[in-house]
C-alpha positions as a printed NumPy array, in Angstrom:
array([[44.248, 46.879, 32.883],
       [47.207, 46.937, 35.276],
       [48.934, 49.308, 32.865],
       [45.942, 51.658, 32.562],
       [47.109, 54.069, 35.308],
       [50.463, 54.391, 33.519],
       [48.574, 55.64 , 30.46 ],
       [45.727, 57.571, 32.056],
       [47.671, 59.526, 34.702],
       [50.066, 61.217, 32.22 ],
       [47.101, 61.953, 29.916],
       [45.163, 63.51 , 32.813],
       [48.173, 65.637, 33.731],
       [48.467, 66.782, 30.117],
       [44.747, 67.577, 30.068],
       [45.046, 69.667, 33.23 ],
       [48.076, 71.485, 31.84 ],
       [46.326, 72.113, 28.514],
       [43.213, 73.442, 30.212],
       [45.249, 75.674, 32.496],
       [47.276, 77.065, 29.579],
       [44.077, 77.672, 27.596],
       [42.043, 79.358, 30.344],
       [44.341, 80.351, 33.243],
       [41.186, 80.35 , 35.333],
       [40.35 , 77.672, 37.913],
       [36.592, 78.101, 37.436],
       [36.798, 77.478, 33.683],
       [39.16 , 74.509, 34.119],
       [36.722, 72.975, 36.608],
       [33.776, 73.662, 34.29 ],
       [35.589, 71.925, 31.458],
       [36.487, 68.956, 33.674],
       [32.917, 68.802, 34.983],
       [31.456, 68.604, 31.492],
       [34.047, 65.973, 30.563],
       [33.012, 63.942, 33.598],
       [29.348, 64.345, 32.648],
       [30.126, 63.063, 29.134],
       [31.967, 60.076, 30.639],
       [29.008, 59.295, 32.914],
       [26.652, 59.459, 29.93 ],
       [28.94 , 57.092, 28.017],
       [29.076, 54.631, 30.915],
       [25.296, 54.771, 31.36 ],
       [24.61 , 54.216, 27.658],
       [27.139, 51.385, 27.489],
       [25.377, 49.739, 30.413],
       [21.987, 50.268, 28.778],
       [23.256, 48.818, 25.492],
       [24.943, 45.928, 27.369],
       [28.388, 46.824, 25.986],
       [31.361, 45.637, 28.019],
       [34.73 , 47.258, 28.536],
       [37.649, 45.357, 27.018],
       [41.323, 45.994, 26.427],
       [40.85 , 47.736, 23.077],
       [37.985, 50.055, 23.945],
       [39.629, 51.011, 27.257],
       [42.634, 52.152, 25.228],
       [40.264, 54.515, 23.409],
       [39.722, 56.493, 26.642],
       [42.773, 58.762, 26.187],
       [41.534, 59.534, 22.68 ],
       [38.058, 60.386, 23.989],
       [39.583, 62.558, 26.68 ],
       [41.762, 64.414, 24.2  ],
       [38.925, 65.028, 21.742],
       [36.629, 66.119, 24.557],
       [39.161, 68.637, 25.847],
       [39.636, 69.972, 22.333],
       [35.88 , 70.576, 21.9  ],
       [35.674, 72.341, 25.249],
       [38.665, 74.596, 24.672],
       [37.215, 75.78 , 21.356],
       [33.765, 76.466, 22.814],
       [34.959, 78.136, 26.001],
       [37.442, 80.383, 24.215],
       [34.719, 81.412, 21.761],
       [32.398, 82.211, 24.663],
       [35.065, 84.449, 26.207],
       [35.084, 86.756, 23.206],
       [33.457, 90.125, 23.744],
       [29.691, 89.806, 24.032],
       [29.988, 85.989, 24.496],
       [26.906, 85.454, 22.347],
       [25.798, 81.844, 22.981],
       [23.639, 81.705, 19.887],
       [26.409, 83.035, 17.63 ],
       [28.908, 80.568, 19.106],
       [26.495, 77.694, 18.554],
       [25.701, 78.799, 14.99 ],
       [29.301, 79.286, 13.903],
       [31.813, 77.3  , 15.936],
       [29.201, 74.837, 17.201],
       [28.172, 74.022, 13.638],
       [31.811, 73.615, 12.577],
       [32.572, 71.321, 15.52 ],
       [29.433, 69.266, 14.873],
       [30.421, 68.772, 11.23 ],
       [34.068, 67.976, 11.988],
       [33.166, 65.743, 14.923],
       [30.568, 63.914, 12.853],
       [33.214, 62.81 , 10.38 ],
       [35.272, 61.434, 13.267],
       [32.192, 59.647, 14.65 ],
       [31.508, 58.187, 11.194],
       [35.116, 57.009, 10.883],
       [35.093, 55.239, 14.233],
       [31.54 , 54.045, 13.669],
       [32.656, 52.262, 10.523],
       [34.948, 50.12 , 12.689],
       [31.798, 48.679, 14.276],
       [31.471, 46.547, 11.132],
       [34.931, 45.021, 11.559],
       [35.17 , 41.235, 11.703],
       [37.527, 41.651, 14.667],
       [35.379, 41.934, 17.821],
       [37.933, 44.119, 19.624],
       [38.148, 46.604, 16.759],
       [34.36 , 46.652, 16.44 ],
       [34.055, 47.378, 20.154],
       [36.664, 50.148, 19.948],
       [34.79 , 51.719, 17.036],
       [31.418, 51.642, 18.783],
       [32.713, 53.03 , 22.084],
       [34.795, 55.758, 20.425],
       [31.957, 56.784, 18.096],
       [29.459, 56.968, 20.954],
       [31.927, 58.685, 23.294],
       [32.942, 61.334, 20.769],
       [29.314, 61.992, 19.84 ],
       [28.299, 62.434, 23.49 ],
       [31.287, 64.622, 24.251],
       [30.582, 66.767, 21.204],
       [26.881, 67.2  , 22.031],
       [27.643, 68.114, 25.645],
       [30.299, 70.635, 24.528],
       [28.108, 72.317, 21.91 ],
       [24.731, 72.287, 23.672],
       [25.261, 72.025, 27.445],
       [28.645, 73.634, 28.059],
       [27.559, 77.099, 26.821],
       [24.505, 77.055, 29.083],
       [26.564, 75.923, 32.07 ],
       [29.236, 78.503, 31.2  ],
       [26.557, 81.2  , 31.233],
       [25.245, 79.959, 34.588],
       [28.763, 80.172, 36.048],
       [29.582, 83.566, 34.543],
       [26.201, 85.284, 34.777],
       [23.796, 86.298, 32.023],
       [25.556, 89.628, 31.468],
       [28.351, 87.722, 29.707],
       [25.99 , 86.193, 27.16 ],
       [23.828, 88.697, 25.369],
       [22.311, 88.444, 21.911],
       [20.498, 91.467, 20.532],
       [20.042, 92.683, 24.098],
       [18.429, 89.459, 25.326],
       [19.797, 86.678, 27.465],
       [20.079, 83.323, 25.697],
       [19.06 , 80.261, 27.719]])
């Protein structure tokens, strides 16, 4: 755990750089970071509810969760920036693709939960849950929050605002 800052700080700097290069907009970078933080809070709350503890292996999964979460957000936010920013169309096309691709990753990590090694099982459970939460927040909540930040005029579908 002493070494965690040496791993997390460079990853956070890379995340900030990636988000800035993707959006070049402080508001969108902050929105992405806010939804990442919300996903992390949901993970921590569910882990507490399920009585799962942090250990050396599942803590090392945090950079992976952060990277996957940023990836989901960049895809969604860039799709929402397209002309007409149709939330429903983004959810139906890119959202569906991300849900399918992310589900295979969740299944892969989830299979580690059956490992005879307790550390690997813990890593699998935490990564599967974390990726699933991050994916759901990116596909279902991020577009709504993006619309709230950018105004309903940016998100029209057949002349109607999507909420």
